[in-house]
Amino acid sequence: MFMGLTYTEAAEFLALKKTWNSTSFPWKPKNRTGIPPTLECLFTLKGDYGVMEDVLVVLRHKSSSIPGVPNSFNAVLLFHQQRLVSLDENGLRKHTNRVGIGMPFFGQTLTHPHLHIPVPDSMDGYAEPIDTRDIQEMWQVFLTTSGIIGAPALHLPTSEQLELSL
Amino acid sequence: MNCELLQRQWGYTCQPVADGVLYAESPFLLVGDGSHLGAYIQNIGSNKVRLSDNADTLFNAMTYGVQFRKSTLKTLRSIATSRGLELSDNGELHAVCSESQVGDYFARFIEAAFMFGEFLQARRPEPTSGFEKTVTKILLDNYGSRLSRAASAPGASGHELQFPLGLDIGKPGQQFIQAIAAKSDGTVNWRSVYQATGKFLDLKNNEIPGGRVVVIEPTNNIESIRQAEVILQNAARVIEYTGPDHLLKEIGLAA
């Protein structure tokens, strides 16, 4: 039966100092099937003793096929395969917090961008708004919440890389 | 087709996106995430419209680590087909209908997206198995604050090794503990066995003091447990789980 990490474990891990471990953003098309066509970047992080095990940051970019709808960007911090922090910038779709009792945005409906974080009653499903449309500012919110230091400015895929994903 | 008509006739939230494109959204949420289920509705001429999720439903599942295997896609396609919709090779849920049918198709669309969400939530990677949780609870009930979750130590490779459990970490009798669950079909999870072996050997080679313990779940084949023990024997002490009392006794012996 699925139990997952506890909130305490997640909070302790987020409080740990983690150092960015790369100087570039090597965007690549996602796997063989390309469903949906997505570009990905995977990064390890460093702790006090070197590369942290079972810790990964995954960036994803999906081009929109609908006129007027922006491309989607997602940044995720994974710990033991559990999605702990997720930055969602995904156009017009709204999000409602049905979990997160006692949290400031419980029960509220948000637009994008927003940031998913663990809450005591659930690892998934609670998000808080990010009050900017600037992608670099969103990136900083993601890094700060994740406890990551030393990361460079975000580089989104180039137009040549975007064509590879289509 | 316009938002006013959609909102008046069907009560959906709706907003224009571009010339000939609307976004209609339902109050229903994607299971386990909270994103609203909706559809982009694009006028394609001849009184026809095209509904699409812009592949957002599957993209959302990707962010949770879901892998789209052939069997997964087959099930998703059958869900789409059962509602008169299609799943494209690019993971886009879509349908074409006449303007007069848009309400009916939007309802089908939301049904299919909701079913996608339920199906895909069950395919998210599982961080911890039920067996690991059982072992954790037994040790936590007995050792309380002496038990650490996510204990770490440096390996000879220079990697920071993470162990699900640690007992008396930082003290001379510290133990690094990893539970290995059987696979769902009752056989040994060899991948976990080899991963644990490599990790514990890395710890051993760095001469980190203390115990290295693997608690392995019984399987339907006793011989395969013995094979796992052979693989692990040079890296960690193996405890075959038979119950709480036996586990506590064995962990106590190692302390």
Short mmCIF file of C-alpha atoms in Angstrom, two decimals:
data_model
loop_
_atom_site.label_atom_id
_atom_site.label_comp_id
_atom_site.label_asym_id
_atom_site.label_seq_id
_atom_site.Cartn_x
_atom_site.Cartn_y
_atom_site.Cartn_z
CA MET A 1 0.00 0.00 0.00
CA PHE A 2 1.30 3.47 -0.92
CA MET A 3 2.26 5.55 2.11
CA GLY A 4 4.96 7.92 0.89
CA LEU A 5 7.08 10.36 2.82
CA THR A 6 5.73 12.10 5.89
CA TYR A 7 5.33 15.86 6.06
CA THR A 8 8.02 16.03 8.74
CA GLU A 9 10.49 14.17 6.51
CA ALA A 10 9.66 16.48 3.61
CA ALA A 11 10.03 19.63 5.74
CA GLU A 12 13.35 18.44 7.16
CA PHE A 13 14.66 17.72 3.70
CA LEU A 14 13.56 21.10 2.32
CA ALA A 15 15.37 22.83 5.20
CA LEU A 16 18.66 21.14 4.24
CA LYS A 17 21.13 23.25 2.29
CA LYS A 18 21.46 21.93 -1.27
CA THR A 19 23.92 23.27 -3.81
CA TRP A 20 23.31 23.43 -7.56
CA ASN A 21 25.59 21.04 -9.41
CA SER A 22 25.64 22.20 -13.02
CA THR A 23 26.61 25.19 -15.13
CA SER A 24 24.37 24.61 -18.16
CA PHE A 25 20.82 23.62 -19.06
CA PRO A 26 21.10 20.60 -21.38
CA TRP A 27 17.54 20.45 -22.71
CA LYS A 28 16.76 17.13 -24.40
CA PRO A 29 13.61 15.58 -25.85
CA LYS A 30 11.90 13.28 -23.35
CA ASN A 31 12.31 9.54 -24.06
CA ARG A 32 11.41 7.46 -27.07
CA THR A 33 7.70 8.02 -27.32
CA GLY A 34 7.66 11.76 -26.75
CA ILE A 35 4.20 11.72 -25.23
CA PRO A 36 3.49 14.58 -24.77
CA PRO A 37 6.37 16.17 -26.77
CA THR A 38 8.47 17.55 -23.95
CA LEU A 39 12.00 18.81 -23.42
CA GLU A 40 13.64 17.89 -20.13
CA CYS A 41 16.69 18.83 -18.07
CA LEU A 42 17.79 16.71 -15.10
CA PHE A 43 20.09 17.96 -12.35
CA THR A 44 21.65 16.46 -9.26
CA LEU A 45 22.32 18.54 -6.16
CA LYS A 46 25.24 18.55 -3.76
CA GLY A 47 25.09 18.19 -0.01
CA ASP A 48 27.84 18.43 2.59
CA TYR A 49 29.38 15.13 1.44
CA GLY A 50 28.96 15.34 -2.30
CA VAL A 51 26.18 14.47 -4.72
CA MET A 52 22.97 13.79 -2.81
CA GLU A 53 21.43 10.43 -3.43
CA ASP A 54 17.79 10.11 -4.50
CA VAL A 55 17.56 13.86 -5.05
CA LEU A 56 16.83 15.30 -8.47
CA VAL A 57 15.62 18.53 -10.02
CA VAL A 58 13.72 18.03 -13.26
CA LEU A 59 12.79 20.89 -15.58
CA ARG A 60 10.21 20.33 -18.30
CA HIS A 61 9.06 22.44 -21.23
CA LYS A 62 6.06 21.61 -23.39
CA SER A 63 5.18 23.58 -26.49
CA SER A 64 1.55 24.57 -26.92
CA SER A 65 -0.35 23.45 -30.00
CA ILE A 66 -3.26 25.82 -29.38
CA PRO A 67 -3.14 29.38 -30.80
CA GLY A 68 -2.85 31.97 -28.04
CA VAL A 69 -1.91 29.46 -25.32
CA PRO A 70 1.58 29.89 -23.89
CA ASN A 71 4.07 27.04 -23.63
CA SER A 72 4.19 25.15 -20.31
CA PHE A 73 7.12 25.21 -17.94
CA ASN A 74 7.50 23.00 -14.89
CA ALA A 75 10.31 22.65 -12.35
CA VAL A 76 10.21 19.81 -9.82
CA LEU A 77 12.32 18.88 -6.81
CA LEU A 78 12.20 15.09 -6.30
CA PHE A 79 13.24 13.32 -3.10
CA HIS A 80 13.05 9.53 -3.11
CA GLN A 81 10.92 9.90 -6.27
CA GLN A 82 8.38 11.99 -4.37
CA ARG A 83 7.51 15.34 -5.95
CA LEU A 84 8.13 17.82 -3.12
CA VAL A 85 8.16 21.22 -4.78
CA SER A 86 6.72 21.97 -8.19
CA LEU A 87 6.62 25.24 -10.08
CA ASP A 88 3.79 25.24 -12.60
CA GLU A 89 3.54 27.83 -15.35
CA ASN A 90 0.82 26.41 -17.53
CA GLY A 91 -1.39 28.96 -19.19
CA LEU A 92 -5.03 29.41 -18.35
CA ARG A 93 -5.82 26.32 -16.28
CA LYS A 94 -6.77 27.14 -12.70
CA HIS A 95 -5.97 25.26 -9.50
CA THR A 96 -8.07 24.86 -6.36
CA ASN A 97 -6.62 23.81 -3.00
CA ARG A 98 -8.80 21.06 -1.54
CA VAL A 99 -5.99 20.14 0.86
CA GLY A 100 -3.85 22.23 3.17
CA ILE A 101 -6.22 22.85 6.09
CA GLY A 102 -4.92 25.80 8.09
CA MET A 103 -2.66 26.99 5.28
CA PRO A 104 -3.13 30.55 3.94
CA PHE A 105 -4.50 29.49 0.56
CA PHE A 106 -6.64 26.55 1.63
CA GLY A 107 -9.88 26.43 -0.36
CA GLN A 108 -8.75 29.13 -2.75
CA THR A 109 -8.60 28.98 -6.53
CA LEU A 110 -5.34 30.13 -8.11
CA THR A 111 -4.17 30.96 -11.60
CA HIS A 112 -0.68 30.23 -12.97
CA PRO A 113 2.08 30.50 -12.08
CA HIS A 114 1.90 28.74 -8.76
CA LEU A 115 4.11 26.62 -6.54
CA HIS A 116 3.11 23.22 -5.14
CA ILE A 117 4.50 22.52 -1.68
CA PRO A 118 3.93 19.75 0.90
CA VAL A 119 1.44 20.47 3.67
CA PRO A 120 0.77 18.49 6.85
CA ASP A 121 -2.32 16.76 5.43
CA SER A 122 -0.95 15.98 1.96
CA MET A 123 2.22 15.76 -0.11
CA ASP A 124 0.28 16.67 -3.28
CA GLY A 125 -2.45 19.09 -4.21
CA TYR A 126 -1.63 22.29 -2.30
CA ALA A 127 -0.21 25.28 -4.14
CA GLU A 128 0.51 28.93 -3.44
CA PRO A 129 0.44 31.73 -6.02
CA ILE A 130 3.62 33.28 -7.40
CA ASP A 131 3.07 36.98 -7.79
CA THR A 132 5.12 37.57 -10.93
CA ARG A 133 5.11 36.69 -14.63
CA ASP A 134 8.89 37.03 -14.83
CA ILE A 135 10.35 33.55 -15.39
CA GLN A 136 13.60 34.38 -13.56
CA GLU A 137 11.70 35.58 -10.52
CA MET A 138 9.61 32.38 -10.57
CA TRP A 139 12.84 30.40 -10.77
CA GLN A 140 14.18 32.16 -7.68
CA VAL A 141 10.97 31.35 -5.76
CA PHE A 142 11.37 27.68 -6.70
CA LEU A 143 15.04 27.63 -5.63
CA THR A 144 14.42 29.41 -2.34
CA THR A 145 11.51 27.16 -1.38
CA SER A 146 13.55 24.09 -2.30
CA GLY A 147 16.56 25.23 -0.25
CA ILE A 148 18.82 25.29 -3.32
CA ILE A 149 21.73 27.72 -3.55
CA GLY A 150 24.25 28.51 -6.27
CA ALA A 151 21.97 28.00 -9.27
CA PRO A 152 22.50 30.14 -12.37
CA ALA A 153 19.76 32.10 -14.11
CA LEU A 154 17.29 29.82 -15.84
CA HIS A 155 17.85 29.12 -19.53
CA LEU A 156 14.74 28.02 -21.38
CA PRO A 157 15.11 25.88 -24.54
CA THR A 158 16.32 27.61 -27.68
CA SER A 159 14.11 27.67 -30.77
CA GLU A 160 16.31 24.94 -32.31
CA GLN A 161 15.84 22.74 -29.24
CA LEU A 162 12.09 23.41 -29.27
CA GLU A 163 11.87 22.10 -32.82
CA LEU A 164 13.43 18.82 -31.68
CA SER A 165 10.53 18.20 -29.34
CA LEU A 166 7.84 18.62 -32.00
CA MET B 1 -19.48 29.76 -30.56
CA ASN B 2 -18.73 32.27 -27.83
CA CYS B 3 -18.15 32.39 -24.10
CA GLU B 4 -21.45 34.06 -23.32
CA LEU B 5 -23.34 31.21 -24.97
CA LEU B 6 -21.26 28.55 -23.19
CA GLN B 7 -21.65 30.18 -19.81
CA ARG B 8 -25.37 30.82 -20.23
CA GLN B 9 -26.26 27.40 -21.60
CA TRP B 10 -23.91 25.20 -19.64
CA GLY B 11 -22.63 27.21 -16.71
CA TYR B 12 -18.95 26.68 -17.45
CA THR B 13 -16.30 29.25 -16.71
CA CYS B 14 -15.09 30.51 -20.04
CA GLN B 15 -12.60 33.00 -21.44
CA PRO B 16 -11.44 33.91 -24.94
CA VAL B 17 -7.82 32.92 -25.71
CA ALA B 18 -7.28 34.03 -29.29
CA ASP B 19 -9.32 34.64 -32.41
CA GLY B 20 -11.65 31.64 -32.68
CA VAL B 21 -10.29 29.97 -29.54
CA LEU B 22 -11.96 29.77 -26.10
CA TYR B 23 -11.00 28.08 -22.88
CA ALA B 24 -13.89 26.50 -20.94
CA GLU B 25 -13.29 25.15 -17.46
CA SER B 26 -15.32 22.94 -15.14
CA PRO B 27 -15.36 23.03 -11.33
CA PHE B 28 -14.04 19.44 -11.31
CA LEU B 29 -10.41 18.82 -10.37
CA LEU B 30 -7.68 16.54 -11.60
CA VAL B 31 -7.35 13.79 -8.98
CA GLY B 32 -4.46 14.23 -6.57
CA ASP B 33 -3.38 17.56 -8.01
CA GLY B 34 -6.05 20.24 -7.87
CA SER B 35 -5.86 21.49 -11.47
CA HIS B 36 -9.27 22.26 -12.91
CA LEU B 37 -10.47 20.13 -15.79
CA GLY B 38 -11.19 22.14 -18.89
CA ALA B 39 -10.87 22.25 -22.64
CA TYR B 40 -9.71 24.62 -25.32
CA ILE B 41 -12.45 25.02 -27.90
CA GLN B 42 -11.23 26.06 -31.33
CA ASN B 43 -13.51 27.09 -34.18
CA ILE B 44 -12.38 25.14 -37.26
CA GLY B 45 -15.07 26.32 -39.68
CA SER B 46 -18.20 24.76 -41.21
CA ASN B 47 -19.92 25.10 -37.82
CA LYS B 48 -17.46 22.66 -36.30
CA VAL B 49 -15.23 23.03 -33.25
CA ARG B 50 -12.24 21.13 -31.94
CA LEU B 51 -11.88 20.42 -28.22
CA SER B 52 -8.39 19.85 -26.83
CA ASP B 53 -6.63 19.61 -23.49
CA ASN B 54 -3.36 20.80 -25.13
CA ALA B 55 -1.81 17.57 -23.71
CA ASP B 56 -1.91 19.20 -20.27
CA THR B 57 -3.45 16.17 -18.54
CA LEU B 58 -0.60 13.85 -19.49
CA PHE B 59 1.98 16.60 -18.97
CA ASN B 60 0.69 17.04 -15.43
CA ALA B 61 1.15 13.30 -14.82
CA MET B 62 4.71 13.54 -16.16
CA THR B 63 5.54 16.08 -13.48
CA TYR B 64 4.69 13.41 -10.91
CA GLY B 65 7.06 10.96 -12.60
CA VAL B 66 4.52 8.87 -14.49
CA GLN B 67 6.05 6.90 -17.37
CA PHE B 68 3.89 6.36 -20.44
CA ARG B 69 4.34 2.72 -21.31
CA LYS B 70 2.43 1.07 -24.14
CA SER B 71 -0.01 -0.54 -21.72
CA THR B 72 -0.64 2.83 -20.02
CA LEU B 73 -1.36 4.52 -23.34
CA LYS B 74 -3.58 1.65 -24.41
CA THR B 75 -5.76 2.11 -21.33
CA LEU B 76 -5.87 5.89 -21.79
CA ARG B 77 -6.88 5.45 -25.43
CA SER B 78 -9.65 3.07 -24.46
CA ILE B 79 -10.95 5.60 -21.91
CA ALA B 80 -10.94 8.32 -24.58
CA THR B 81 -12.63 6.08 -27.13
CA SER B 82 -15.29 5.02 -24.63
CA ARG B 83 -16.32 8.69 -24.42
CA GLY B 84 -16.22 9.28 -28.17
CA LEU B 85 -12.89 11.14 -27.96
CA GLU B 86 -9.34 10.50 -29.14
CA LEU B 87 -5.87 10.50 -27.64
CA SER B 88 -3.34 11.64 -30.22
CA ASP B 89 0.20 10.33 -30.62
CA ASN B 90 1.28 13.55 -28.90
CA GLY B 91 -0.75 12.83 -25.78
CA GLU B 92 -3.48 15.31 -26.59
CA LEU B 93 -7.05 14.45 -25.63
CA HIS B 94 -9.22 15.87 -28.39
CA ALA B 95 -12.46 15.67 -30.33
CA VAL B 96 -14.21 17.38 -33.20
CA CYS B 97 -17.94 18.07 -33.07
CA SER B 98 -20.52 20.49 -34.38
CA GLU B 99 -21.13 23.71 -32.47
CA SER B 100 -24.51 22.43 -31.36
CA GLN B 101 -22.87 19.38 -29.73
CA VAL B 102 -20.23 21.23 -27.76
CA GLY B 103 -22.02 20.92 -24.41
CA ASP B 104 -22.36 17.17 -24.77
CA TYR B 105 -18.75 16.78 -25.91
CA PHE B 106 -17.43 19.03 -23.17
CA ALA B 107 -19.13 16.80 -20.59
CA ARG B 108 -17.57 13.71 -22.20
CA PHE B 109 -14.24 15.50 -22.24
CA ILE B 110 -14.36 16.26 -18.53
CA GLU B 111 -15.39 12.68 -17.75
CA ALA B 112 -12.46 11.28 -19.73
CA ALA B 113 -9.97 13.74 -18.20
CA PHE B 114 -11.21 12.86 -14.72
CA MET B 115 -10.77 9.14 -15.47
CA PHE B 116 -7.29 9.86 -16.85
CA GLY B 117 -6.46 11.57 -13.56
CA GLU B 118 -7.60 8.64 -11.44
CA PHE B 119 -5.77 6.12 -13.61
CA LEU B 120 -2.55 8.14 -13.78
CA GLN B 121 -2.45 8.94 -10.08
CA ALA B 122 -2.16 5.21 -9.42
CA ARG B 123 0.88 5.10 -11.72
CA ARG B 124 2.94 7.68 -9.86
CA PRO B 125 6.20 6.24 -8.50
CA GLU B 126 5.94 5.08 -4.93
CA PRO B 127 8.59 6.58 -2.66
CA THR B 128 8.17 4.05 0.10
CA SER B 129 6.58 0.61 0.15
CA GLY B 130 4.15 -0.71 2.70
CA PHE B 131 6.85 -3.07 3.98
CA GLU B 132 9.28 -0.21 4.52
CA LYS B 133 6.55 1.61 6.41
CA THR B 134 5.89 -1.45 8.57
CA VAL B 135 9.57 -1.78 9.48
CA THR B 136 9.77 1.94 10.20
CA LYS B 137 6.75 1.85 12.50
CA ILE B 138 8.06 -1.11 14.49
CA LEU B 139 11.43 0.52 15.03
CA LEU B 140 9.93 3.93 15.72
CA ASP B 141 7.54 2.52 18.33
CA ASN B 142 10.45 0.82 20.07
CA TYR B 143 13.30 3.30 19.68
CA GLY B 144 11.49 6.64 19.45
CA SER B 145 13.86 9.56 18.94
CA ARG B 146 16.84 7.20 18.65
CA LEU B 147 15.57 6.35 15.17
CA SER B 148 16.42 8.76 12.34
CA ARG B 149 14.57 9.01 9.06
CA ALA B 150 16.69 9.57 5.97
CA ALA B 151 20.06 9.04 7.67
CA SER B 152 23.04 10.00 5.53
CA ALA B 153 26.77 9.35 5.47
CA PRO B 154 29.59 9.81 2.95
CA GLY B 155 30.61 6.82 0.84
CA ALA B 156 34.11 6.03 -0.42
CA SER B 157 32.95 7.25 -3.83
CA GLY B 158 32.42 10.73 -2.42
CA HIS B 159 28.64 10.42 -2.78
CA GLU B 160 26.44 11.35 0.10
CA LEU B 161 24.58 8.10 0.74
CA GLN B 162 21.01 8.24 2.01
CA PHE B 163 19.48 5.44 4.05
CA PRO B 164 15.78 5.29 4.88
CA LEU B 165 16.52 4.58 8.54
CA GLY B 166 19.30 5.08 11.06
CA LEU B 167 19.58 4.08 14.69
CA ASP B 168 21.68 6.05 17.17
CA ILE B 169 23.29 7.98 14.32
CA GLY B 170 26.40 9.82 15.42
CA LYS B 171 27.03 7.43 18.31
CA PRO B 172 29.51 4.53 18.39
CA GLY B 173 26.79 1.90 17.95
CA GLN B 174 25.07 3.60 15.03
CA GLN B 175 23.25 1.46 12.47
CA PHE B 176 22.27 2.27 8.90
CA ILE B 177 19.15 0.33 7.99
CA GLN B 178 17.41 -0.33 4.71
CA ALA B 179 14.27 -2.38 4.19
CA ILE B 180 13.84 -4.22 0.89
CA ALA B 181 10.26 -5.01 -0.01
CA ALA B 182 9.27 -7.94 -2.19
CA LYS B 183 7.81 -7.14 -5.58
CA SER B 184 4.05 -7.14 -5.94
CA ASP B 185 4.16 -10.64 -7.40
CA GLY B 186 5.91 -11.95 -4.27
CA THR B 187 9.38 -12.33 -5.77
CA VAL B 188 12.63 -10.73 -4.64
CA ASN B 189 13.16 -7.20 -5.89
CA TRP B 190 16.60 -7.81 -7.36
CA ARG B 191 17.04 -4.22 -8.43
CA SER B 192 16.67 -3.11 -4.81
CA VAL B 193 19.03 -5.86 -3.65
CA TYR B 194 21.77 -4.76 -6.03
CA GLN B 195 21.21 -1.08 -5.24
CA ALA B 196 21.46 -1.74 -1.50
CA THR B 197 24.58 -3.86 -2.01
CA GLY B 198 26.34 -1.09 -3.90
CA LYS B 199 25.35 1.53 -1.38
CA PHE B 200 26.38 -0.44 1.69
CA LEU B 201 29.68 -1.44 0.08
CA ASP B 202 30.37 2.23 -0.62
CA LEU B 203 29.70 2.96 3.05
CA LYS B 204 31.84 0.03 4.19
CA ASN B 205 34.72 1.05 1.94
CA ASN B 206 34.76 4.48 3.55
CA GLU B 207 35.24 2.73 6.91
CA ILE B 208 32.23 4.43 8.45
CA PRO B 209 31.85 2.84 11.88
CA GLY B 210 28.65 1.13 12.89
CA GLY B 211 26.27 -1.49 11.60
CA ARG B 212 24.90 -1.91 8.12
CA VAL B 213 21.58 -3.74 8.12
CA VAL B 214 19.18 -4.90 5.41
CA VAL B 215 15.72 -6.06 6.44
CA ILE B 216 14.33 -8.16 3.63
CA GLU B 217 10.70 -9.07 3.15
CA PRO B 218 9.97 -12.80 2.82
CA THR B 219 9.12 -13.95 -0.67
CA ASN B 220 7.33 -16.94 -2.12
CA ASN B 221 10.65 -18.62 -2.88
CA ILE B 222 13.02 -19.33 0.00
CA GLU B 223 15.87 -20.08 -2.40
CA SER B 224 15.71 -16.60 -3.86
CA ILE B 225 16.04 -15.11 -0.36
CA ARG B 226 19.20 -17.18 0.11
CA GLN B 227 20.53 -15.87 -3.22
CA ALA B 228 19.84 -12.31 -2.07
CA GLU B 229 21.71 -13.01 1.15
CA VAL B 230 24.70 -14.24 -0.86
CA ILE B 231 24.74 -11.00 -2.86
CA LEU B 232 24.42 -8.83 0.24
CA GLN B 233 26.63 -10.80 2.64
CA ASN B 234 29.79 -8.80 2.06
CA ALA B 235 27.99 -5.48 2.31
CA ALA B 236 25.44 -5.69 5.11
CA ARG B 237 23.92 -7.92 7.72
CA VAL B 238 20.66 -9.40 6.39
CA ILE B 239 17.60 -9.87 8.56
CA GLU B 240 14.79 -11.83 6.99
CA TYR B 241 11.63 -10.30 8.39
CA THR B 242 9.40 -12.76 10.21
CA GLY B 243 7.67 -10.40 12.66
CA PRO B 244 8.15 -7.43 15.00
CA ASP B 245 9.66 -9.38 17.92
CA HIS B 246 12.25 -11.09 15.75
CA LEU B 247 13.16 -7.81 14.04
CA LEU B 248 13.64 -5.96 17.33
CA LYS B 249 15.72 -8.82 18.72
CA GLU B 250 17.99 -8.88 15.67
CA ILE B 251 18.39 -5.09 15.58
CA GLY B 252 19.14 -5.15 19.32
CA LEU B 253 21.81 -7.80 18.79
CA ALA B 254 23.47 -5.62 16.19
CA ALA B 255 23.52 -2.58 18.46
#
